[in-house]
Each structure stands twice: as structure tokens, then as C-alpha cells.
Short mmCIF file of C-alpha atoms and ligand atoms in Angstrom, two decimals:
data_model
loop_
_atom_site.label_atom_id
_atom_site.label_comp_id
_atom_site.label_asym_id
_atom_site.label_seq_id
_atom_site.Cartn_x
_atom_site.Cartn_y
_atom_site.Cartn_z
CA UNK L 37 5.82 -5.51 -26.70
CA UNK L 38 4.95 -3.26 -29.64
CA UNK L 39 2.53 -5.85 -30.93
CA UNK L 40 0.95 -6.07 -27.55
CA UNK L 41 0.64 -2.33 -27.32
CA UNK L 42 -1.00 -2.15 -30.73
CA UNK L 43 -3.46 -4.74 -29.63
CA UNK L 44 -4.33 -2.85 -26.49
CA UNK L 45 -4.71 0.37 -28.43
CA UNK L 46 -7.16 -1.33 -30.72
CA UNK L 47 -9.30 -2.68 -27.94
CA UNK L 48 -9.15 0.62 -26.06
CA UNK L 49 -12.00 1.84 -28.23
CA UNK L 50 -14.03 -0.94 -26.67
CA UNK L 51 -13.29 0.06 -23.11
CA UNK L 52 -13.91 3.71 -23.96
CA UNK L 53 -17.50 2.72 -24.57
CA UNK L 54 -17.80 2.01 -20.87
CA UNK L 55 -16.64 5.51 -20.07
CA UNK L 56 -19.93 7.24 -19.40
CA UNK L 57 -21.38 4.97 -16.74
CA UNK L 58 -18.22 3.90 -14.96
CA UNK L 59 -17.80 6.65 -12.38
CA UNK L 60 -21.13 6.14 -10.73
CA UNK L 61 -20.78 2.37 -10.63
CA UNK L 62 -17.37 2.50 -9.05
CA UNK L 63 -18.39 5.15 -6.60
CA UNK L 64 -21.27 3.02 -5.41
CA UNK L 65 -19.08 0.00 -4.99
CA UNK L 66 -16.46 2.00 -3.21
CA UNK L 67 -18.98 3.31 -0.72
CA UNK L 68 -19.70 -0.29 0.23
CA UNK L 69 -16.08 -1.18 0.84
CA UNK L 70 -13.45 -2.34 -1.57
CA UNK L 71 -15.69 -4.13 -4.00
CA UNK L 72 -14.85 -1.61 -6.66
CA UNK L 73 -11.40 -3.09 -6.92
CA UNK L 74 -12.21 -6.74 -6.65
CA UNK L 75 -14.77 -6.43 -9.41
CA UNK L 76 -12.49 -4.42 -11.61
CA UNK L 77 -11.36 -7.34 -13.71
CA UNK L 78 -14.94 -8.30 -14.40
CA UNK L 79 -15.83 -4.86 -15.64
CA UNK L 80 -12.82 -4.22 -17.79
CA UNK L 81 -12.01 -7.65 -19.00
CA UNK L 82 -8.62 -9.18 -18.42
CA UNK L 83 -5.83 -8.54 -20.89
CA UNK L 84 -5.59 -11.67 -23.05
CA UNK L 85 -2.78 -14.13 -22.59
CA UNK L 86 -2.78 -13.74 -18.84
CA UNK L 87 -3.43 -16.25 -16.11
CA UNK L 88 -6.45 -15.04 -14.24
CA UNK L 89 -6.76 -15.51 -10.54
CA UNK L 90 -8.71 -13.25 -8.27
CA UNK L 91 -7.16 -15.08 -5.32
CA UNK L 92 -3.66 -14.17 -6.39
CA UNK L 93 -1.91 -12.00 -3.83
CA UNK L 94 1.33 -10.13 -3.73
CA UNK L 95 2.95 -12.01 -0.90
CA UNK L 96 2.62 -15.76 -0.52
CA UNK L 97 2.55 -15.54 3.26
CA UNK L 98 -0.28 -13.09 3.70
CA UNK L 99 -2.40 -15.24 5.94
CA UNK L 100 0.20 -17.53 7.38
CA UNK L 101 3.02 -16.91 9.79
CA UNK L 102 5.77 -14.98 8.12
CA UNK L 103 9.42 -15.74 8.53
CA UNK L 104 11.95 -13.09 9.36
CA UNK L 105 13.18 -13.22 5.76
CA UNK L 106 9.83 -12.57 4.10
CA UNK L 107 8.37 -9.07 4.22
CA UNK L 108 4.80 -8.76 5.51
CA UNK L 109 2.34 -7.26 3.03
CA UNK L 110 1.48 -3.61 3.45
CA UNK L 111 -2.04 -2.70 4.59
CA UNK L 112 -3.65 0.45 3.20
CA UNK L 113 -6.67 0.90 5.47
CA UNK L 114 -9.84 2.26 3.82
CA UNK L 115 -8.28 1.81 0.37
CA UNK L 116 -6.92 -1.70 -0.36
CA UNK L 117 -4.67 -3.07 -3.08
CA UNK L 118 -4.78 -3.12 -6.86
CA UNK L 119 -5.08 -6.79 -7.90
CA UNK L 120 -2.85 -8.23 -10.59
CA UNK L 121 -2.61 -11.16 -12.97
CA UNK L 122 0.52 -12.93 -14.24
CA UNK L 123 1.61 -12.98 -17.86
CA UNK L 124 4.75 -15.08 -18.32
CA UNK L 125 6.12 -13.86 -15.02
CA UNK L 126 5.15 -10.22 -15.61
CA UNK L 127 2.79 -8.76 -13.01
CA UNK L 128 -0.04 -7.09 -14.90
CA UNK L 129 -2.05 -4.36 -13.18
CA UNK L 130 -5.04 -2.54 -14.63
CA UNK L 131 -5.22 1.06 -13.48
CA UNK L 132 -8.18 3.25 -14.42
CA UNK L 133 -8.23 7.01 -13.87
CA UNK L 134 -11.83 8.13 -13.36
CA UNK L 135 -14.20 10.41 -11.46
CA UNK L 136 -15.19 8.98 -8.07
CA UNK L 137 -17.53 9.88 -5.27
CA UNK L 138 -15.71 9.52 -1.98
CA UNK L 139 -17.31 9.52 1.47
CA UNK L 140 -14.89 11.59 3.57
CA UNK L 141 -16.94 11.32 6.76
CA UNK L 142 -20.55 10.16 7.03
CA UNK L 143 -22.68 12.92 5.52
CA UNK L 144 -19.89 14.43 3.43
CA UNK L 145 -19.33 12.95 -0.02
CA UNK L 146 -16.94 14.69 -2.39
CA UNK L 147 -16.63 14.58 -6.15
CA UNK L 148 -13.03 13.64 -6.79
CA UNK L 149 -10.84 12.13 -9.45
CA UNK L 150 -9.13 8.92 -8.47
CA UNK L 151 -8.32 5.43 -9.64
CA UNK L 152 -10.46 2.29 -9.82
CA UNK L 153 -13.25 3.83 -7.78
CA UNK L 154 -11.10 5.21 -5.01
CA UNK L 155 -9.21 8.40 -4.09
CA UNK L 156 -6.44 7.79 -3.25
CA UNK L 157 -6.16 4.92 -5.70
CA UNK L 158 -5.50 1.33 -4.64
CA UNK L 159 -1.96 0.42 -3.61
CA UNK L 160 0.30 -1.41 -6.03
CA UNK L 161 2.49 -4.00 -4.27
CA UNK L 162 5.34 -5.81 -5.98
CA UNK L 163 8.73 -7.27 -5.19
CA UNK L 164 12.22 -6.09 -5.98
CA UNK L 165 13.24 -7.85 -9.19
CA UNK L 166 9.67 -8.06 -10.56
CA UNK L 167 8.77 -6.84 -14.01
CA UNK L 168 5.44 -4.97 -13.91
CA UNK L 169 3.04 -3.95 -16.65
CA UNK L 170 0.45 -1.32 -15.81
CA UNK L 171 -2.36 -1.17 -18.32
CA UNK L 172 -3.58 2.36 -17.85
CA UNK L 173 -6.97 3.62 -19.06
CA UNK L 174 -7.87 7.28 -18.99
CA UNK L 175 -11.57 7.62 -18.17
CA UNK L 176 -11.21 11.30 -17.31
CA UNK L 177 -12.61 14.00 -19.60
CA UNK L 178 -9.12 15.47 -20.17
CA UNK L 179 -5.58 14.29 -20.99
CA UNK L 180 -3.38 12.78 -18.32
CA UNK L 181 -0.46 10.40 -17.77
CA UNK L 182 0.92 8.47 -14.81
CA UNK L 183 4.24 9.28 -13.20
CA UNK L 184 5.92 6.65 -11.02
CA UNK L 185 7.31 8.83 -8.29
CA UNK L 186 10.85 7.83 -7.32
CA UNK L 187 11.21 4.88 -9.67
CA UNK L 188 14.35 4.55 -11.73
CA UNK L 189 13.02 3.61 -15.16
CA UNK L 190 13.36 4.46 -18.87
CA UNK L 191 12.35 8.02 -19.76
CA UNK L 192 9.48 6.87 -21.98
CA UNK L 193 7.94 5.18 -18.91
CA UNK L 194 8.34 8.21 -16.62
CA UNK L 195 4.83 9.41 -17.36
CA UNK L 196 5.37 13.09 -18.09
CA UNK L 197 3.00 14.12 -20.90
CA UNK L 198 4.74 16.24 -23.50
CA UNK L 199 8.22 15.14 -22.46
CA UNK L 200 8.65 11.35 -22.25
CA UNK L 201 5.32 10.42 -23.80
CA UNK L 202 2.29 11.82 -25.54
CA UNK L 203 -0.58 12.80 -23.26
CA UNK L 204 -3.01 9.94 -22.74
CA UNK L 205 -6.22 11.36 -24.17
CA UNK L 206 -9.73 10.73 -22.77
CA UNK L 207 -10.78 7.17 -23.56
CA UNK L 208 -7.23 6.16 -24.50
CA UNK L 209 -5.05 3.41 -23.09
CA UNK L 210 -1.32 3.52 -22.44
CA UNK L 211 0.76 0.58 -21.32
CA UNK L 212 3.59 1.14 -18.90
CA UNK L 213 6.07 -1.70 -18.44
CA UNK L 214 9.35 -1.70 -16.55
CA UNK L 215 11.52 -3.80 -14.22
CA UNK L 216 11.80 -2.95 -10.53
CA UNK L 217 15.32 -2.91 -9.14
CA UNK L 218 14.67 -0.70 -6.11
CA UNK L 219 12.73 -1.32 -2.91
CA UNK L 220 10.81 1.03 -0.64
CA UNK L 221 7.80 3.34 -0.45
CA UNK L 222 6.90 4.94 -3.78
CA UNK L 223 3.75 6.40 -5.24
CA UNK L 224 2.00 7.15 -8.49
CA UNK L 225 0.23 10.31 -9.62
CA UNK L 226 -0.52 12.18 -12.83
CA UNK L 227 2.10 14.73 -13.75
CA UNK L 228 -0.70 17.30 -13.98
CA UNK L 229 -0.58 19.58 -10.96
CA UNK L 230 -4.29 20.28 -10.61
CA UNK L 231 -5.26 16.63 -11.00
CA UNK L 232 -3.00 15.79 -8.07
CA UNK L 233 -5.02 18.21 -5.99
CA UNK L 234 -8.35 16.49 -6.53
CA UNK L 235 -7.45 13.01 -5.35
CA UNK L 236 -5.13 11.42 -7.89
CA UNK L 237 -2.51 9.64 -5.85
CA UNK L 238 -1.76 6.02 -5.03
CA UNK L 239 0.90 4.02 -3.19
CA UNK L 240 3.47 1.83 -4.93
CA UNK L 241 5.27 -0.51 -2.55
CA UNK L 242 8.28 -2.52 -3.64
CA UNK L 243 9.18 -5.18 -1.09
CA UNK L 244 12.87 -5.96 -0.68
CA UNK L 245 14.20 -9.42 -1.61
CA UNK L 246 15.04 -9.98 2.04
CA UNK L 247 12.88 -8.29 4.65
CA UNK L 248 14.31 -5.27 6.40
CA UNK L 249 15.55 -5.92 9.91
CA UNK L 250 14.33 -5.89 12.56
CA UNK L 251 11.30 -7.80 11.31
CA UNK L 252 7.97 -5.97 11.64
CA UNK L 253 4.64 -7.63 12.40
CA UNK L 254 2.46 -4.93 10.84
CA UNK L 255 3.21 -2.65 7.93
CA UNK L 256 0.85 0.21 6.99
CA UNK L 257 0.67 2.80 4.24
CA UNK L 258 -1.08 6.10 4.86
CA UNK L 259 -1.62 8.64 2.08
CA UNK L 260 -1.94 12.27 3.20
CA UNK L 261 -4.29 14.46 1.17
CA UNK L 262 -6.11 17.77 1.58
CA UNK L 263 -9.00 19.53 -0.12
CA UNK L 264 -10.56 22.97 0.01
CA UNK L 265 -14.32 22.47 -0.11
CA UNK L 266 -16.81 25.17 0.76
CA UNK L 267 -19.84 24.31 2.87
CA UNK L 268 -22.66 22.93 0.72
CA UNK L 269 -20.25 22.03 -2.07
CA UNK L 270 -18.84 18.65 -3.05
CA UNK L 271 -16.13 20.00 -5.33
CA UNK L 272 -12.60 20.66 -4.06
CA UNK L 273 -11.24 24.02 -5.19
CA UNK L 274 -7.87 23.04 -6.63
CA UNK L 275 -6.94 26.74 -7.05
CA UNK L 276 -7.17 27.37 -3.36
CA UNK L 277 -4.23 27.54 -1.00
CA UNK L 278 -6.09 27.08 2.26
CA UNK L 279 -7.45 23.64 3.03
CA UNK L 280 -10.30 22.65 5.30
CA UNK L 281 -10.52 18.88 4.71
CA UNK L 282 -7.58 16.73 5.70
CA UNK L 283 -7.43 13.01 5.08
CA UNK L 284 -5.65 9.78 5.95
CA UNK L 285 -6.28 7.37 3.06
CA UNK L 286 -9.25 9.39 1.83
CA UNK L 287 -10.99 9.55 5.21
CA UNK L 288 -11.13 12.32 7.78
CA UNK L 289 -11.37 11.56 11.48
CA UNK L 290 -13.37 9.98 12.98
CA UNK L 291 -14.04 7.91 9.84
CA UNK L 292 -10.40 6.91 9.21
CA UNK L 293 -10.12 3.29 10.34
CA UNK L 294 -7.89 2.88 13.43
CA UNK L 295 -4.73 0.76 13.25
CA UNK L 296 -5.25 -2.27 15.50
CA UNK L 297 -2.05 -3.70 16.96
CA UNK L 298 -1.42 -6.62 19.30
CA UNK L 299 0.56 -5.34 22.27
CA UNK L 300 4.27 -6.02 21.75
CA UNK L 301 4.23 -6.05 17.95
CA UNK L 302 6.74 -4.07 15.95
CA UNK L 303 4.96 -1.71 13.57
CA UNK L 304 6.00 0.16 10.45
CA UNK L 305 3.95 3.09 9.17
CA UNK L 306 4.78 4.48 5.74
CA UNK L 307 3.40 7.88 4.85
CA UNK L 308 3.20 9.59 1.47
CA UNK L 309 2.15 13.17 0.89
CA UNK L 310 0.67 14.79 -2.19
CA UNK L 311 -0.76 18.21 -1.49
CA UNK L 312 0.19 21.82 -0.86
CA UNK L 313 1.22 21.38 2.79
CA UNK L 314 3.92 19.56 4.70
CA UNK L 315 2.38 17.60 7.54
CA UNK L 316 4.09 17.01 10.91
CA UNK L 317 2.64 13.63 11.81
CA UNK L 318 2.73 13.01 15.55
CA UNK L 319 2.33 9.69 17.36
CA UNK L 320 1.28 9.65 20.99
CA UNK L 321 2.86 7.33 23.52
CA UNK L 322 5.90 6.10 21.58
CA UNK L 323 9.28 7.26 20.42
CA UNK L 324 9.79 5.87 16.95
CA UNK L 325 12.67 5.48 14.55
CA UNK L 326 12.57 7.16 11.17
CA UNK L 327 13.87 4.24 9.12
CA UNK L 328 13.13 5.26 5.56
CA UNK L 329 12.72 8.38 3.50
CA UNK L 330 11.74 8.87 -0.13
CA UNK L 331 11.79 5.20 -0.94
CA UNK L 332 15.21 4.61 0.51
CA UNK L 333 15.76 2.42 3.54
CA UNK L 334 18.27 4.23 5.73
CA UNK L 335 21.16 2.44 7.35
CA UNK L 336 20.53 1.95 11.04
CA UNK L 337 23.23 4.42 12.11
CA UNK L 338 21.27 7.13 10.26
CA UNK L 339 17.90 6.40 11.85
CA UNK L 340 16.49 9.34 13.74
CA UNK L 341 14.39 9.02 16.88
CA UNK L 342 11.36 11.15 17.52
CA UNK L 343 7.64 11.35 18.02
CA UNK L 344 6.79 13.69 15.12
CA UNK L 345 7.87 13.13 11.54
CA UNK L 346 7.58 15.91 8.98
CA UNK L 347 6.20 14.42 5.79
CA UNK L 348 6.95 17.06 3.19
CA UNK L 349 5.10 17.46 -0.09
CA UNK L 350 6.18 14.75 -2.54
CA UNK L 351 7.97 12.85 0.21
CA UNK L 352 7.62 9.36 1.66
CA UNK L 353 8.64 8.70 5.25
CA UNK L 354 8.75 5.35 7.07
CA UNK L 355 8.67 5.06 10.86
CA UNK L 356 8.96 2.00 13.09
CA UNK L 357 8.28 1.37 16.76
CA UNK L 358 7.56 -1.42 19.19
CA UNK L 359 3.97 -1.05 20.41
CA UNK L 360 4.64 -2.22 23.93
CA UNK L 361 2.16 0.01 25.78
CA UNK L 362 -1.54 -0.69 25.56
CA UNK L 363 -3.88 2.20 24.81
CA UNK L 364 -5.75 4.10 22.12
CA UNK L 365 -2.94 6.36 20.97
CA UNK L 366 -3.50 9.25 18.62
CA UNK L 367 -1.74 9.49 15.28
CA UNK L 368 -2.33 12.87 13.65
CA UNK L 369 -1.01 15.86 11.80
CA UNK L 370 -0.18 18.44 14.42
CA UNK L 371 -1.01 21.54 12.36
CA UNK L 372 -3.95 22.81 14.43
CA UNK L 373 -6.12 23.52 11.40
CA UNK L 374 -5.46 19.99 10.19
CA UNK L 375 -7.05 18.47 13.30
CA UNK L 376 -10.55 19.66 12.43
CA UNK L 377 -13.17 18.95 9.85
CA UNK L 378 -14.44 21.86 7.80
CA UNK L 379 -11.68 23.85 9.54
CA UNK L 380 -14.00 26.72 10.01
CA UNK L 381 -16.59 28.39 12.06
CA UNK L 382 -19.05 25.56 11.85
CA UNK L 383 -19.17 23.92 15.18
CA UNK L 384 -18.37 25.68 18.42
CA UNK L 385 -19.48 29.11 17.25
CA UNK L 386 -22.52 27.70 15.53
CA UNK L 387 -23.90 26.80 18.91
CA UNK L 388 -22.48 29.78 20.82
CA UNK L 389 -22.36 33.48 20.15
CA UNK L 390 -20.11 35.11 17.61
CA UNK L 391 -19.88 38.11 15.37
CA UNK L 392 -19.41 38.47 11.65
CA UNK L 393 -16.12 37.93 9.92
CA UNK L 394 -14.40 38.86 6.72
CA UNK L 395 -12.10 36.66 4.73
CA UNK L 396 -9.55 37.74 2.17
CA UNK L 397 -10.99 39.46 -0.84
CA UNK L 398 -8.19 41.61 -2.14
CA UNK L 399 -4.45 41.89 -1.91
CA UNK L 400 -4.97 43.88 1.29
CA UNK L 401 -7.02 41.17 2.85
CA UNK L 402 -5.09 38.50 1.00
CA UNK L 403 -4.21 36.28 3.92
CA UNK L 404 -7.76 36.20 5.19
CA UNK L 405 -6.76 38.50 8.04
CA UNK L 406 -9.61 40.04 9.93
CA UNK L 407 -10.25 43.72 10.30
CA UNK L 408 -12.92 43.41 12.95
CA UNK L 409 -15.10 40.81 14.54
CA UNK L 410 -13.73 37.34 15.20
CA UNK L 411 -12.68 34.50 12.98
CA UNK L 412 -15.94 32.70 13.44
CA UNK L 413 -19.53 33.61 12.94
CA UNK L 414 -23.05 32.46 13.40
CA UNK L 415 -24.15 32.87 9.84
CA UNK L 416 -21.12 33.31 7.66
CA UNK L 417 -18.34 30.92 6.78
CA UNK L 418 -14.89 31.93 5.73
CA UNK L 419 -14.29 32.04 2.00
CA UNK L 420 -11.08 30.12 2.60
CA UNK L 421 -8.79 33.12 2.43
CA UNK L 422 -5.38 33.56 0.87
CA UNK L 423 -7.24 33.77 -2.38
CA UNK L 424 -5.56 37.04 -3.36
CA UNK L 425 -8.87 38.03 -4.81
CA UNK L 426 -9.08 35.01 -7.08
CA UNK L 427 -12.08 32.82 -6.43
CA UNK L 428 -12.65 34.43 -3.09
CA UNK L 429 -15.46 36.49 -1.70
CA UNK L 430 -15.79 38.53 1.44
CA UNK L 431 -18.52 36.40 2.89
CA UNK L 432 -20.04 33.10 1.94
CA UNK L 433 -23.20 31.70 3.43
CA UNK L 434 -22.38 28.45 5.21
CA UNK L 435 -25.84 27.03 5.33
CA UNK L 436 -29.00 26.84 3.28
CA UNK L 437 -30.89 28.24 6.24
CA UNK L 438 -30.19 30.71 8.98
CA UNK L 439 -28.37 29.33 12.00
CA UNK L 440 -28.76 32.00 14.66
CA UNK L 441 -32.11 32.71 16.29
CA UNK L 442 -31.89 36.35 15.26
CA UNK L 443 -31.52 35.44 11.57
CA UNK L 444 -34.13 32.73 11.88
CA UNK L 445 -36.65 35.20 13.30
CA UNK L 446 -35.86 37.63 10.49
CA UNK L 447 -36.35 34.95 7.85
CA UNK L 448 -39.47 33.65 9.55
CA UNK L 449 -41.17 37.06 9.43
CA UNK L 450 -41.49 36.74 5.67
CA UNK L 451 -42.52 33.09 5.60
CA UNK L 452 -46.25 32.60 6.19
CA UNK L 453 -47.37 29.30 7.66
CA UNK L 454 -43.94 28.35 8.91
CA UNK L 455 -43.83 26.68 12.30
CA UNK L 456 -41.68 28.93 14.38
CA UNK L 457 -41.13 26.24 16.96
CA UNK L 458 -39.52 23.91 14.44
CA UNK L 459 -36.97 26.52 13.52
CA UNK L 460 -36.23 27.18 17.16
CA UNK L 461 -35.54 23.51 17.60
CA UNK L 462 -33.09 23.65 14.72
CA UNK L 463 -31.07 26.51 16.07
CA UNK L 464 -31.00 24.99 19.53
CA UNK L 465 -29.52 21.81 18.05
CA UNK L 466 -28.26 19.37 20.62
CA UNK L 467 -29.15 21.70 23.46
CA UNK L 468 -29.62 18.82 25.86
CA UNK L 469 -26.07 17.57 25.42
CA UNK L 470 -24.32 20.92 25.00
CA UNK L 471 -21.78 21.30 27.79
CA UNK L 472 -22.73 23.94 30.35
CA UNK L 473 -20.24 26.79 30.35
CA UNK L 474 -20.03 29.89 32.58
CA UNK L 475 -22.82 32.42 31.91
CA UNK L 476 -20.31 35.17 31.27
CA UNK L 477 -18.16 33.14 28.83
CA UNK L 478 -18.93 35.71 26.13
CA UNK L 479 -17.18 38.40 28.14
CA UNK L 480 -13.86 36.61 27.72
CA UNK L 481 -12.01 37.82 24.62
CA UNK L 482 -11.60 35.08 21.99
CA UNK L 483 -14.52 32.94 23.18
CA UNK L 484 -15.74 30.79 21.48
CA UNK L 485 -12.77 28.88 20.08
CA UNK L 486 -12.65 25.16 20.23
CA UNK L 487 -14.95 22.92 18.28
CA UNK L 488 -14.00 20.04 20.55
CA UNK L 489 -15.83 21.59 23.48
CA UNK L 490 -18.89 20.43 21.54
CA UNK L 491 -17.44 16.94 21.36
CA UNK L 492 -20.30 15.11 23.09
CA UNK L 493 -22.91 16.54 20.73
CA UNK L 494 -20.65 16.17 17.70
CA UNK L 495 -20.15 12.46 18.24
CA UNK L 496 -21.12 10.09 15.45
CA UNK L 497 -20.00 6.84 17.09
CA UNK L 498 -22.72 4.83 15.41
CA UNK L 499 -22.13 6.21 11.94
CA UNK L 500 -18.42 5.40 12.01
CA UNK L 501 -18.75 2.16 13.94
CA UNK L 502 -16.70 -0.81 12.65
CA UNK L 503 -14.84 -3.67 14.33
CA UNK L 504 -11.75 -1.49 14.68
CA UNK L 505 -13.66 1.01 16.84
CA UNK L 506 -15.01 -1.64 19.22
CA UNK L 507 -14.67 -0.72 22.89
CA UNK L 508 -13.81 2.96 22.44
CA UNK L 509 -15.35 5.25 25.09
CA UNK L 510 -18.85 6.54 24.21
CA UNK L 511 -18.63 9.87 22.40
CA UNK L 512 -15.04 9.29 21.27
CA UNK L 513 -15.82 10.27 17.70
CA UNK L 514 -16.69 13.83 18.71
CA UNK L 515 -13.06 14.39 19.59
CA UNK L 516 -11.38 13.08 16.46
CA UNK L 517 -11.24 15.16 13.29
CA UNK L 518 -9.15 15.96 10.25
CA UNK L 519 -5.90 14.18 9.56
CA UNK L 520 -6.25 12.01 12.63
CA UNK L 521 -6.77 8.40 13.64
CA UNK L 522 -5.97 6.02 16.50
CA UNK L 523 -3.24 3.46 16.92
CA UNK L 524 -5.00 0.94 19.17
CA UNK L 525 -2.45 -1.16 20.99
CA UNK L 526 -4.41 -3.94 22.64
CA UNK L 527 -3.73 -6.77 25.06
CA UNK L 528 -4.13 -10.13 23.32
CA UNK L 529 -7.70 -10.85 24.47
CA UNK L 530 -9.03 -7.49 23.24
CA UNK L 531 -7.03 -7.77 20.03
CA UNK L 532 -8.48 -11.23 19.38
CA UNK L 533 -11.97 -9.90 20.04
CA UNK L 534 -11.62 -7.27 17.33
CA UNK L 535 -10.13 -9.80 14.91
CA UNK L 536 -13.09 -12.11 15.47
CA UNK L 537 -15.50 -9.20 14.89
CA UNK L 538 -13.66 -8.47 11.65
CA UNK L 539 -13.89 -12.10 10.55
CA UNK L 540 -17.60 -12.07 11.40
CA UNK L 541 -18.14 -8.93 9.34
CA UNK L 542 -16.19 -10.38 6.43
CA UNK L 543 -18.34 -13.50 6.59
CA UNK L 544 -21.50 -11.40 6.43
CA UNK L 545 -20.40 -9.35 3.42
CA UNK L 546 -18.76 -12.22 1.50
CU1 CU V 282 -1.19 18.72 8.25
#
């Protein structure tokens, strides 16, 4: 192994040469689907002495009927798997830490750090008893290291820079190799706290030798992440403690792909959380069993029933249920601020009336508590409070241009040749579809509150359209935001329709 490591270290200089251009290439591929991962081997070269097969998959039964003894592969919607090659029975994965551009919802692309063109990174799937080698390249501009969260392995493989290993410097390669004797839901992340906050997380599934019982038909992994991003910025503020973008597998609702289930199937959903918040994930319509926690399958007598599972920071939770009732059921974090995009004054109040607001600027205002006005405003966005004065301002413009007619008129006065009518059109955005509310709504304390009242005009059905959204009611996307998606339990004919649409789409892009 030492020889091998020396060899990899020598050729790492070669791969470092690719450093500069990589991020943009991967980001582009990722925006088009999962091509970033499938092309990875081409871009990086395959470690020598390995059998190369792009067709190689984790589980032999992926596309055929599975027996009750064989686990079904895990699906990580919107992310995909990290491919591997075999070297004398060792599963070899190539993991690259790098800057990525991630589309969170159509129109919002963030600069993140992730793996192999994706944040979260692609899922590693292996079997209990496997030996895995993870060839890790650091294409970030600063040191890092990869920690295998929950795995029982030698200290020098634990991935803590400065303790078990030297930091992996920019452009350097480090090779992790260890046997897997556990099974369950694990994850990987750098042991660098701020890097975790800007996207660096990925799932690590170890399938048991014999499938858990009862047998499930569908098995999903969902990574929970959160970012604080000010309007007009693409950079998450990793110092912040208040988050306004909440994601399932790197996508906010309505762009997170729904889970499509054939009515009657037994479903497992595994969730992993790397962020500053614990998320109570709620499933509509079903009472599930909590069957696993922190990569440990629980004995059946210890399973807990419920409809909301608290996925704490650094935790993994597995739930299972029989999807016996057809419908488009919500699956979402139930923290109210985590059910919105931009979690701020943008929508409802942007189209209604509001007054100015102040966010936290000092210890006194530290929690972003308001002294007067309301929490939303026509022209000002919150500075994402709780900043205790660090990185926070009293008011932050939320748009490049004025939003209210009053401000628009003011701005217009000093702008010769500007077509006033055009600006009026802007501030009256979506007026034709804006729901009609009582004339005296403004007299009611607290109005306006809910962004969802603007649902019809907020809809972006077309932009987020994919086979999995087929048949949803028109305007549905205006009512789905934040850490939220749908579990679509469908009668066989509708399920088959979506599957055929997916096959059609795959044929087109192949
Ligand atoms: Cu939450």
C-alpha cells in the first residue's frame, strides 16, 4: 500500500495541473444532470491496475427484481452515486473536493464547495465486508481532509487534519483505505467546520450482508443542508447563524425532485444532517417507523412510531412505511422558516404594503428583534440577524432597483429619459394573478404575513418540470418551498406513466 501511495503522490502533481479549470467544467455538467460524475473517470484518469467499467454498479440487482435477501440500492435524488472501479476486489472511488456552482432553484445559483461537481457530493455505496479505497484529491484553495462519519476504522484513516493525518494541502492527493464491517447510513465531510457549512457533505451507505426485514421496495437518501445567502449574493455566509435557504439534496422546493412510489410499496427514507439546525422532518399521510439511527439498525422492539422525525445535527435517521394511500404527500422540515425560500420579506410583502424593519446590529438587537415596524418591508431585506454585530448591518437593500411605487417614483425623478410606465409595470408584478384580498387588509395587525398567499403568481411549474412532477395541479410549485418535497404515491397506471416518461427522457439525453 505504501508503494501505491507513493505512486499516487507522484502523479498528484499531474492532476493538480487540472485544478484551475475544473470547477467551472463540473458545475456546467452538474447543471445538466449527473454527467459530472459519469465523466469523472475520463477527466481524472483511472488509477492504474484497476479494472475499468463505467457500467459497474454497486448492487447486481439494480434493474432486475430483487430478492428479499438482497438489499435494494439507495437512490439519492438530484445527486446520484460516486462510481467505482475494482482493484483485486478493492472498491476504488475517486473523490474530488472542489468549488461548484449549484442551482438551488431555477434562477438561484450558489457558489459552494462540494465533491465531483455536486454539493452535497455523490453518494458512496458499498457492502458490509467490502474493502474500499477512496482516492481523494483536494482541488480547494485551502487544506482539508475527509472524515468518515460513524465508521469504525484505524485512526490514521479517520480524516482529522492535525490529529490522525496531515492536512491535505491544495492540489494534493491522499488515499484512504479501510475495510467495512458495519452497515447502515453514514456520511463523509471535511473535519473543517466552515467547509461543512458551504456544501461539503456526502452520503456513505453500507448495505448489510442480508437485507433488513421487512424488505423495502424503495430506499432513498436525503441530505439536509442550509445556507445563509443575502439577496443578490451567491455566497453562503458560513459565519451566520440564521439560515434562509434550506435544501433536500442540494435543491430547495419546488426544485427538489419528488419521490415517486407505486401504491403499496414499502419505502425507506434515510436522512443525514450537516448544518447548524436540527430539522423535524414531517411526512403527511403516514405513520412511519423509525428503524435506524446514526448508522445503527434498531431492533424491531425499539422502533418508534411517528409522523415527524427529528434529524439532529450530525445525525442519520432512517424511517420506513408502507405507502398504501395514493396522493401527493408532503415531506418537509416543519420549522416554519425552513418551509420558505429566501426566508425573508421578499414575496408577500413585496407585493403588498409594509413598513421598514431593523435587523440585529448590536448586542441589544442581537437576535434580530424589531423595535418598530414589522418584520417585512417593501424595500429592505433583513440582514439575517443574530449576528451579534458581526457581519450584520441594520438594513440591507434586497434589490438592485426600488420595489415600491413610492421608491420607484423617487428614483425616477432623477433619471431623465426613463419610461415611467415600464417601472410601474415592474412594481405591479403579476398584478393579474395576485389574489384579491379585502380592501382593508392593511388595517389588520400583522398583515401581510404569508408568502404562500402569492402562490399562484409565484409558481414556476414549467421551470421545475420533470417526469416526477407530471400530473401535479397547475400552480403547485408556488406552494412548495425550502426543505420540502412530495412523496407521490401513485396507482399503478399513473406510476407506470411517470416511469415511461423517465425512460423517454433518459433516451433523449443518452
Ligand atoms: Cu429545518
